[in-house]
C-alpha positions as semicolon CSV with decimal commas, in nm:
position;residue;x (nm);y (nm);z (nm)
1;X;10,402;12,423;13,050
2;X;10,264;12,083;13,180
3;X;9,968;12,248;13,287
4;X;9,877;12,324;12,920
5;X;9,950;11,927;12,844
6;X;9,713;11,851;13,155
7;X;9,446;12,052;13,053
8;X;9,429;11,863;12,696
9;X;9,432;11,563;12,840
10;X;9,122;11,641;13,078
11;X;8,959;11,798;12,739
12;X;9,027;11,396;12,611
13;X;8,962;11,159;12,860
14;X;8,648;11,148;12,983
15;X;8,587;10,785;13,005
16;X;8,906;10,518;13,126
17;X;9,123;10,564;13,343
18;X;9,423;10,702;13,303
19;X;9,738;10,811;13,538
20;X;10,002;10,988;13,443
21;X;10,325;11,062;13,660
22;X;10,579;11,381;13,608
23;X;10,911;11,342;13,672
24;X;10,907;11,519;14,008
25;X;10,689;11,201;14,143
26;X;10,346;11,402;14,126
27;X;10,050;11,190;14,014
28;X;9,778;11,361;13,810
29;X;9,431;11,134;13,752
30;X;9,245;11,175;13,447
31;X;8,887;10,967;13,323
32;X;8,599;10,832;13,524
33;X;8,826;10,578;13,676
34;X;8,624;10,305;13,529
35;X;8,775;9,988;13,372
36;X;9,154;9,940;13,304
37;X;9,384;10,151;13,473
38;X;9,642;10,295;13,219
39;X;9,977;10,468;13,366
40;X;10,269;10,608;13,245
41;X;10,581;10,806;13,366
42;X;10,790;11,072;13,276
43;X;11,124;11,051;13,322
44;X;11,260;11,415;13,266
45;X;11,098;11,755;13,248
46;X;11,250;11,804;12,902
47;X;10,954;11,558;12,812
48;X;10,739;11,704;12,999
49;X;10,793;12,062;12,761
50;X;10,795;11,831;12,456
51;X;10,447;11,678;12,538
52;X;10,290;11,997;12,627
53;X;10,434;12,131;12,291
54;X;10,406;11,925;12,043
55;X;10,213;11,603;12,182
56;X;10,078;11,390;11,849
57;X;10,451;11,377;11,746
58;X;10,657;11,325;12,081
59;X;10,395;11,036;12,241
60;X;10,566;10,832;11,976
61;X;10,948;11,015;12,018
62;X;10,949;11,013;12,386
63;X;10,833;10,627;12,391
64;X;11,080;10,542;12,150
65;X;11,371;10,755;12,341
66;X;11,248;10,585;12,693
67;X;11,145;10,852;12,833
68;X;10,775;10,802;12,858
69;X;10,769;10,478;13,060
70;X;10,472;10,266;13,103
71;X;10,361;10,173;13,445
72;X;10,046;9,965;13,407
73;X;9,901;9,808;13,074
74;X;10,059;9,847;12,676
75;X;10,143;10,129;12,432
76;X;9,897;10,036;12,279
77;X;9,650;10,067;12,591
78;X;9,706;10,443;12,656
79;X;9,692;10,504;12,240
80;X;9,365;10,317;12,243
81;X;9,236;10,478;12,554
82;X;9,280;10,840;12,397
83;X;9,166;10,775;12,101
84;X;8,859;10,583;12,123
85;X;8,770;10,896;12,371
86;X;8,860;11,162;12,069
87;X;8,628;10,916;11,856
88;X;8,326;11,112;11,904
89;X;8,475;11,408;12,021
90;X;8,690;11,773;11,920
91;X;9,036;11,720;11,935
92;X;9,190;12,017;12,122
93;X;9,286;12,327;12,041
94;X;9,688;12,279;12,011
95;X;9,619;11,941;11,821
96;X;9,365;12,138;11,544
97;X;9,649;12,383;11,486
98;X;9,918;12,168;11,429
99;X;9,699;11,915;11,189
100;X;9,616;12,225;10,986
101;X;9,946;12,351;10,986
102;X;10,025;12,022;10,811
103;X;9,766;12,004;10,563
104;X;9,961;12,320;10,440
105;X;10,245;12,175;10,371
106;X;10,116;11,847;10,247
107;X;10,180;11,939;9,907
108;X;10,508;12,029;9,942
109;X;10,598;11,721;10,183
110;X;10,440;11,466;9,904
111;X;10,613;11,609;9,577
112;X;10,736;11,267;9,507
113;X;10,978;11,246;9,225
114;X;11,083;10,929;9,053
115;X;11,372;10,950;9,257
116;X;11,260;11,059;9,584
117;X;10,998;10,804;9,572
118;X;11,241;10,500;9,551
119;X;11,457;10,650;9,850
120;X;11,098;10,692;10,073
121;X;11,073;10,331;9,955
122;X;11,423;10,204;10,042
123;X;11,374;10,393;10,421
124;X;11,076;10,161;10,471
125;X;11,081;9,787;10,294
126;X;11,468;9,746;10,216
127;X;11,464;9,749;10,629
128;X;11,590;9,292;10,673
129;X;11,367;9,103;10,579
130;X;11,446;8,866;10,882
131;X;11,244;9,198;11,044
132;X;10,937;9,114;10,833
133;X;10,974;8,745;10,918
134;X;10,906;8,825;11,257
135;X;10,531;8,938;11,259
136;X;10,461;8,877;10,907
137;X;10,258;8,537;10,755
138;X;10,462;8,301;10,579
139;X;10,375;8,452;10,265
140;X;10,493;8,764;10,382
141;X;10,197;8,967;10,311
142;X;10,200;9,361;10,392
143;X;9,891;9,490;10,413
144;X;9,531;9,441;10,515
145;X;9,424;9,070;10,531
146;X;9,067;8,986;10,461
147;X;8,883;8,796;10,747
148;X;8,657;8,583;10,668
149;X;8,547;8,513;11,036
150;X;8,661;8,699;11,350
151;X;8,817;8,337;11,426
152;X;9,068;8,279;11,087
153;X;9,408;8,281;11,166
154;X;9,612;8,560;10,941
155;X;9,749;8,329;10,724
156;X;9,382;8,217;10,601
157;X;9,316;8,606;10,595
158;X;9,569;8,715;10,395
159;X;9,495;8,408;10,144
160;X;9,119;8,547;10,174
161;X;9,295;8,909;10,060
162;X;9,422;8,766;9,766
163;X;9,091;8,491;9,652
164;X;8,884;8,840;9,694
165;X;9,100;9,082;9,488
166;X;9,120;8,748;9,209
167;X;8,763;8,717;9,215
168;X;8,735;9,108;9,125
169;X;8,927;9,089;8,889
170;X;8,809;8,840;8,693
171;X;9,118;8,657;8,528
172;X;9,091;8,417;8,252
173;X;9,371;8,232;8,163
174;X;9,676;8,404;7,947
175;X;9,544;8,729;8,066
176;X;9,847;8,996;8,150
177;X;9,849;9,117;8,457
178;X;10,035;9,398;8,637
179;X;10,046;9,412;8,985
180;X;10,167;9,808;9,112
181;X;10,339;9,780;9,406
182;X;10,387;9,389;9,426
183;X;10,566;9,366;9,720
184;X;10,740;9,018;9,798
185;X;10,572;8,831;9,509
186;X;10,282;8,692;9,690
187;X;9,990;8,832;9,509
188;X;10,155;8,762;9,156
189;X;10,227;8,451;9,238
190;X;9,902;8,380;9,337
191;X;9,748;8,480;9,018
192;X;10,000;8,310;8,813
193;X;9,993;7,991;9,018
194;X;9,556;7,995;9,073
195;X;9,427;8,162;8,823
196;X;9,660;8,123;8,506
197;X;9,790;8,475;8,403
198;X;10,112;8,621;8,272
199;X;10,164;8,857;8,567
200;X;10,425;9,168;8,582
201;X;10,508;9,296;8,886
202;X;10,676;9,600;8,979
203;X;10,851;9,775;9,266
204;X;11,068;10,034;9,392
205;X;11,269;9,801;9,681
206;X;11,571;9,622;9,586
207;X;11,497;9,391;9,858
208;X;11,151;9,299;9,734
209;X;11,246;9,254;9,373
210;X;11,534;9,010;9,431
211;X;11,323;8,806;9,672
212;X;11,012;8,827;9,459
213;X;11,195;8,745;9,190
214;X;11,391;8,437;9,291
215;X;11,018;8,283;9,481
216;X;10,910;8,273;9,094
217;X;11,225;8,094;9,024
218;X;11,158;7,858;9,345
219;X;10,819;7,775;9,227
220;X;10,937;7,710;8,865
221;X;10,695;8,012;8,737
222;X;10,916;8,202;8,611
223;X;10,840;8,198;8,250
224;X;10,458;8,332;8,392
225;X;10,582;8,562;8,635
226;X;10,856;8,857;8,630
227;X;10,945;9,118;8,865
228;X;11,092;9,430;8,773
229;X;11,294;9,708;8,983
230;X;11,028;9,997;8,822
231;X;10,854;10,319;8,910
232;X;10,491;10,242;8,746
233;X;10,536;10,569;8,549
234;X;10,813;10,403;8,349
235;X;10,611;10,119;8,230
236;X;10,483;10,059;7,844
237;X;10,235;9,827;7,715
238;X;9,884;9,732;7,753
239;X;9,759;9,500;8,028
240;X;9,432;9,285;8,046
241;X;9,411;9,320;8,444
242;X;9,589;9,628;8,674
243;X;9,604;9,554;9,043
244;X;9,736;9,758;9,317
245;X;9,750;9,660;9,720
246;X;9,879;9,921;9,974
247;X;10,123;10,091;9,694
248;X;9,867;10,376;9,624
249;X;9,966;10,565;10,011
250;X;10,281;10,633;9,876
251;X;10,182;10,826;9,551
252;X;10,118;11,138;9,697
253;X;9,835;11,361;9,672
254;X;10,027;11,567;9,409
255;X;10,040;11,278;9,198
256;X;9,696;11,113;9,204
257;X;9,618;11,212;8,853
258;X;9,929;11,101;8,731
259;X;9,876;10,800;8,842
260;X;9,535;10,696;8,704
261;X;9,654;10,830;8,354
262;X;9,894;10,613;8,374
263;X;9,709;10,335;8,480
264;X;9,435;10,406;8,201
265;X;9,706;10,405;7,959
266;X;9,836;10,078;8,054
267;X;9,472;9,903;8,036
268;X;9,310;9,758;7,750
269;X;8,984;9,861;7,642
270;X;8,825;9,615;7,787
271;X;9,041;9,574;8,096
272;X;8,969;9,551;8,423
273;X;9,155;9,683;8,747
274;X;9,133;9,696;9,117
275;X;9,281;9,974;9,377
276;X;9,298;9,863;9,681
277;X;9,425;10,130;9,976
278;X;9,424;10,244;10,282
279;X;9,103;10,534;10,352
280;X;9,091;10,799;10,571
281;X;8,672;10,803;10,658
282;X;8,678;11,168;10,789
283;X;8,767;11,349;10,461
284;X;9,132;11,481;10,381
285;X;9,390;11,557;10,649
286;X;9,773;11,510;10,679
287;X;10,010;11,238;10,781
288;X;10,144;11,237;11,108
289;X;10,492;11,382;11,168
290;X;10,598;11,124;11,363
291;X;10,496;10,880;11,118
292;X;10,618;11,101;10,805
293;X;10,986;11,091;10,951
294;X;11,021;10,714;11,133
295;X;10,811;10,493;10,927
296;X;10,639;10,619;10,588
297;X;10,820;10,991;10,466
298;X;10,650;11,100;10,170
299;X;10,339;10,895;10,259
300;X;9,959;11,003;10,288
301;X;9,628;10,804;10,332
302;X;9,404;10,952;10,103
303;X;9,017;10,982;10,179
304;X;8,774;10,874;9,889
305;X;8,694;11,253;9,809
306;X;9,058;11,309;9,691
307;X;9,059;10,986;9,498
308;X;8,758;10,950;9,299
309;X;8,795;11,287;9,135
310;X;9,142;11,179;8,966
311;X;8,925;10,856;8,852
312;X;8,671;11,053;8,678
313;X;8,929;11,303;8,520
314;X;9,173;10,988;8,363
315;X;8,791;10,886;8,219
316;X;8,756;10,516;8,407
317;X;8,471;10,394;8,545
318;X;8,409;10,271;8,902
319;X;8,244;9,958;8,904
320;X;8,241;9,826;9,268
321;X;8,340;9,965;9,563
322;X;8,416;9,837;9,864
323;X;8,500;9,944;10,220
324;X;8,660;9,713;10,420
325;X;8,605;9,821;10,843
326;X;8,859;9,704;11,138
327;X;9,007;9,438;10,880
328;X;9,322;9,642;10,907
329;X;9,261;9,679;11,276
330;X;9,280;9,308;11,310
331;X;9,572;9,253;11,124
332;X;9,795;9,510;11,315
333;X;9,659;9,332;11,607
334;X;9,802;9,001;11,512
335;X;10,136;9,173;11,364
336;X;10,187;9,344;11,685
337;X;10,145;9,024;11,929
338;X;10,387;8,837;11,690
339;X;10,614;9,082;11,692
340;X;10,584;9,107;12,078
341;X;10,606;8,676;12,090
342;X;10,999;8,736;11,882
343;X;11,116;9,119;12,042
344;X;11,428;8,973;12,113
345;X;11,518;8,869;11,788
346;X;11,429;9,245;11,679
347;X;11,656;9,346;11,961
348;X;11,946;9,178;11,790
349;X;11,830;9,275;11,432
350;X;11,868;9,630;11,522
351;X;11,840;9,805;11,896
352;X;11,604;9,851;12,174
353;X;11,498;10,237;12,067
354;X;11,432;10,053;11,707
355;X;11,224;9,799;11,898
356;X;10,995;10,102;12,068
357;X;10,939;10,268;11,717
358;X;10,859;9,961;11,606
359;X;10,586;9,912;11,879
360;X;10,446;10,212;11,814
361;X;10,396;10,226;11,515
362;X;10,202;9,917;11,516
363;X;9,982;9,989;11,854
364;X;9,929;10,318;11,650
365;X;9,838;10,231;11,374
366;X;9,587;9,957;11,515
367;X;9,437;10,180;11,759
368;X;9,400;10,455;11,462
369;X;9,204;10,181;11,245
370;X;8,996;10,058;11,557
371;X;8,873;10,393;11,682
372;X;9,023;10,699;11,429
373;X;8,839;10,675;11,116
374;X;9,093;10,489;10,903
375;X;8,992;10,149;10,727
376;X;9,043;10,058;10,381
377;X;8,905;10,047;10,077
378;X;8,900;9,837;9,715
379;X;8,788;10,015;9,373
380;X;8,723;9,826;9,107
381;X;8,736;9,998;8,825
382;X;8,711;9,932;8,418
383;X;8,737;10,127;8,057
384;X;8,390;10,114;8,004
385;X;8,059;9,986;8,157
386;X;8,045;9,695;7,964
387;X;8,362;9,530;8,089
388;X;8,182;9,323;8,398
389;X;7,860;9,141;8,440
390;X;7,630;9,387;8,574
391;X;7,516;9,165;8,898
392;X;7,796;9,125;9,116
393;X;7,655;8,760;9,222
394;X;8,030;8,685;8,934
395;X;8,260;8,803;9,215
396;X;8,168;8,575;9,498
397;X;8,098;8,268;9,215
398;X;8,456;8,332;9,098
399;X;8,546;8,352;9,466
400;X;8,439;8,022;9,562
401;X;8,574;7,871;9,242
402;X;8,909;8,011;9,316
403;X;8,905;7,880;9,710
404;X;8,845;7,506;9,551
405;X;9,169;7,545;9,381
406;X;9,422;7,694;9,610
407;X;9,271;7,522;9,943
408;X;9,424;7,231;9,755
409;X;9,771;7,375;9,715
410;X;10,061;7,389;9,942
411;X;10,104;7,666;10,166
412;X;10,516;7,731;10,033
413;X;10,717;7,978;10,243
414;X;10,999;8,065;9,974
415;X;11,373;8,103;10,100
416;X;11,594;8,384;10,032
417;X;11,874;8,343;9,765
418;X;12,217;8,316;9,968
């Protein structure tokens, strides 16, 4: 059975280097044996059978189990190595089957209910948030950051995130706002505190609403700001400004018309929104196993194709589009040395197998945004045409306006309520 496992791997890696050791002590050499060495072992022939098997899902079950040990460089070495070789290449055979086997049952896998969608949620970001502390900026920011230069530190990035998605959006004071998917508060407090609006935020984690809620309290904003413990489909009203920031991967596919109905619904006629998500660049596929049982069940990154359709059908209009590359790879990179700098502390949090997941999902997910097609992408979208200026010289004006207001703030770090 290894021999099948062997033979994909020599299909893979043609340039690298790249060792890999059985459990019986046999060596097997795979690459051109140029630059970094990568080597792992493993420990058990049961492994060995898995691999061969089933190999996209049990690289990440045998790491996390310890029974794929690395001998020389990272994790995240031997997932970059293999796939910025697949990056121009066929993946093999076995992998091709499986992947289409799980577009099949995509559907099926992403029926999310109003209830099944808040316990995907709860699996995920009601995890302690002493966790999040670890790798996360001090505004506790959970999704791509915006660099401005390959230099900025990822707490100037993730401030950059939020000036750019302001200056789309194009807030005047008193303007509602609802933020989809608004996390730990940071965004809504941004564009309460910045750029003056009445912002509603709303979220499916307990643990996100009580400490998004009480930072508003903390930062006396309260009366401007409000969180509420909501699946989007249950909200009413009409809002000037919709935003949503890396809530849109857990819709499911099933749902994508749902959800801009409901979002057209919800915006005035002359409103204004952004969408800003994760994109899969090589047209529609399926979410990893290992990733749709450890990290994100129910989840899907959606490519463009399967989004702008649902657009067109609710009857708004795209007005900007933009595609942000290797941001995301970036700020996986940072999350994933912080998290490295305080592993200890995650060790005592949870377990060591926790620790391993938790390692590869971030060295997997950077490596997939570095060298598998993913990157992300921000829609701005509006009622009608009329609803924007039609240069878009407005959005880096309002940009720069907005960076000569908060650069003069404090950068707060709100505490949890006891």
């Amino acid at each position: 059975m290894f021999f099948a496992f062997e033979r994909g791997l020599r299909h893979i890696v043609r340039h690298g280097s790249l060792i890999v050791i059985t459990s019986d002590g046999e060596q097997h050499s795979f690459g051109n044996n140029q630059g970094k060495t990568v080597a792992f072992r493993l420990t058990d022939r049961a492994s060995e059978l898995k691999l061969a098997a089933y190999p996209e899902f049990q690289f990440g079950e045998c790491y996390m189990n310890g029974t794929l040990v690395m001998e020389q460089g990272s994790i995240y070495d031997l997932l970059s190595l293999l796939l910025s070789n697949l990056e121009q290449r066929n993946y093999p055979s076995i992998l091709k089957w499986q992947h289409a086997a799980r577009r099949l049952l995509k559907w099926l896998q992403q029926y999310n209910s109003t209830r099944r969608a808040k316990r995907n949620v709860a699996h995920h970001y009601d995890l302690s948030g002493a966790l999040y502390d670890l790798f996360l900026d001090r505004d506790r920011q959970y999704s791509c950051a915006y660099f401005e230069s390959v230099d900025q530190s990822l707490e100037d990035a993730q401030l950059a995130k939020k000036r750019h998605l302001a200056a789309k959006l194009m807030i005047k004071p008193g303007m509602t706002v609802l933020d989809i998917g608004s996390g730990w508060g940071g965004l809504g407090l941004y564009l309460a505190e910045v750029c003056g609006a009445d912002v509603t935020g709303v979220t499916l984690s307990n643990e996100q609403y009580k400490l998004a809620n009480e930072r508003a309290r903390q930062r006396g904003v309260g009366n401007r700001v409000k969180f509420e413990l909501l699946d989007y489909r249950r909200l009413n009203g009409r809002f000037d400004r919709i935003v949503s920031v890396g809530m849109f991967e857990h819709v499911g596919v099933n749902h994508y018309r749902e959800f801009f109905d409901k979002v057209a619904s919800l915006l005035t006629d002359d409103g204004v929104g952004v969408l800003h998500s994760i994109n899969r660049s090589r047209g529609p596929g399926a979410t990893s196993a290992w990733v749709a049982k450890y990290i994100f069940p129910g989840g899907y990154i959606p490519a463009m194709s399967e989004v702008v359709p649902a657009m067109e059908k609710a009857l708004l209009y795209i007005t900007d589009i933009e595609i942000l590359r290797l941001h995301y790879a970036e700020t996986l990179k940072e999350w994933g040395r912080r998290f490295s700098d305080h592993r200890e502390r995650a060790k005592e949090i949870y377990d060591e197998r926790f620790c391993r997941m938790w390692e590869f999902y971030l060295a997997s997910s950077e490596a997939a945004f570095r060298y598998g097609g993913f990157n992300n992408f921000q829609i701005q979208f509006a009622r009608h045409q009329h609803a924007l200026p039609m240069l878009r010289n407005y959005m880096m004006e309002e940009e720069e306006r907005l960076r000569a207001i908060d650069s003069q703030l404090p950068r707060l770090k709100s505490i949890p309520a006891k």
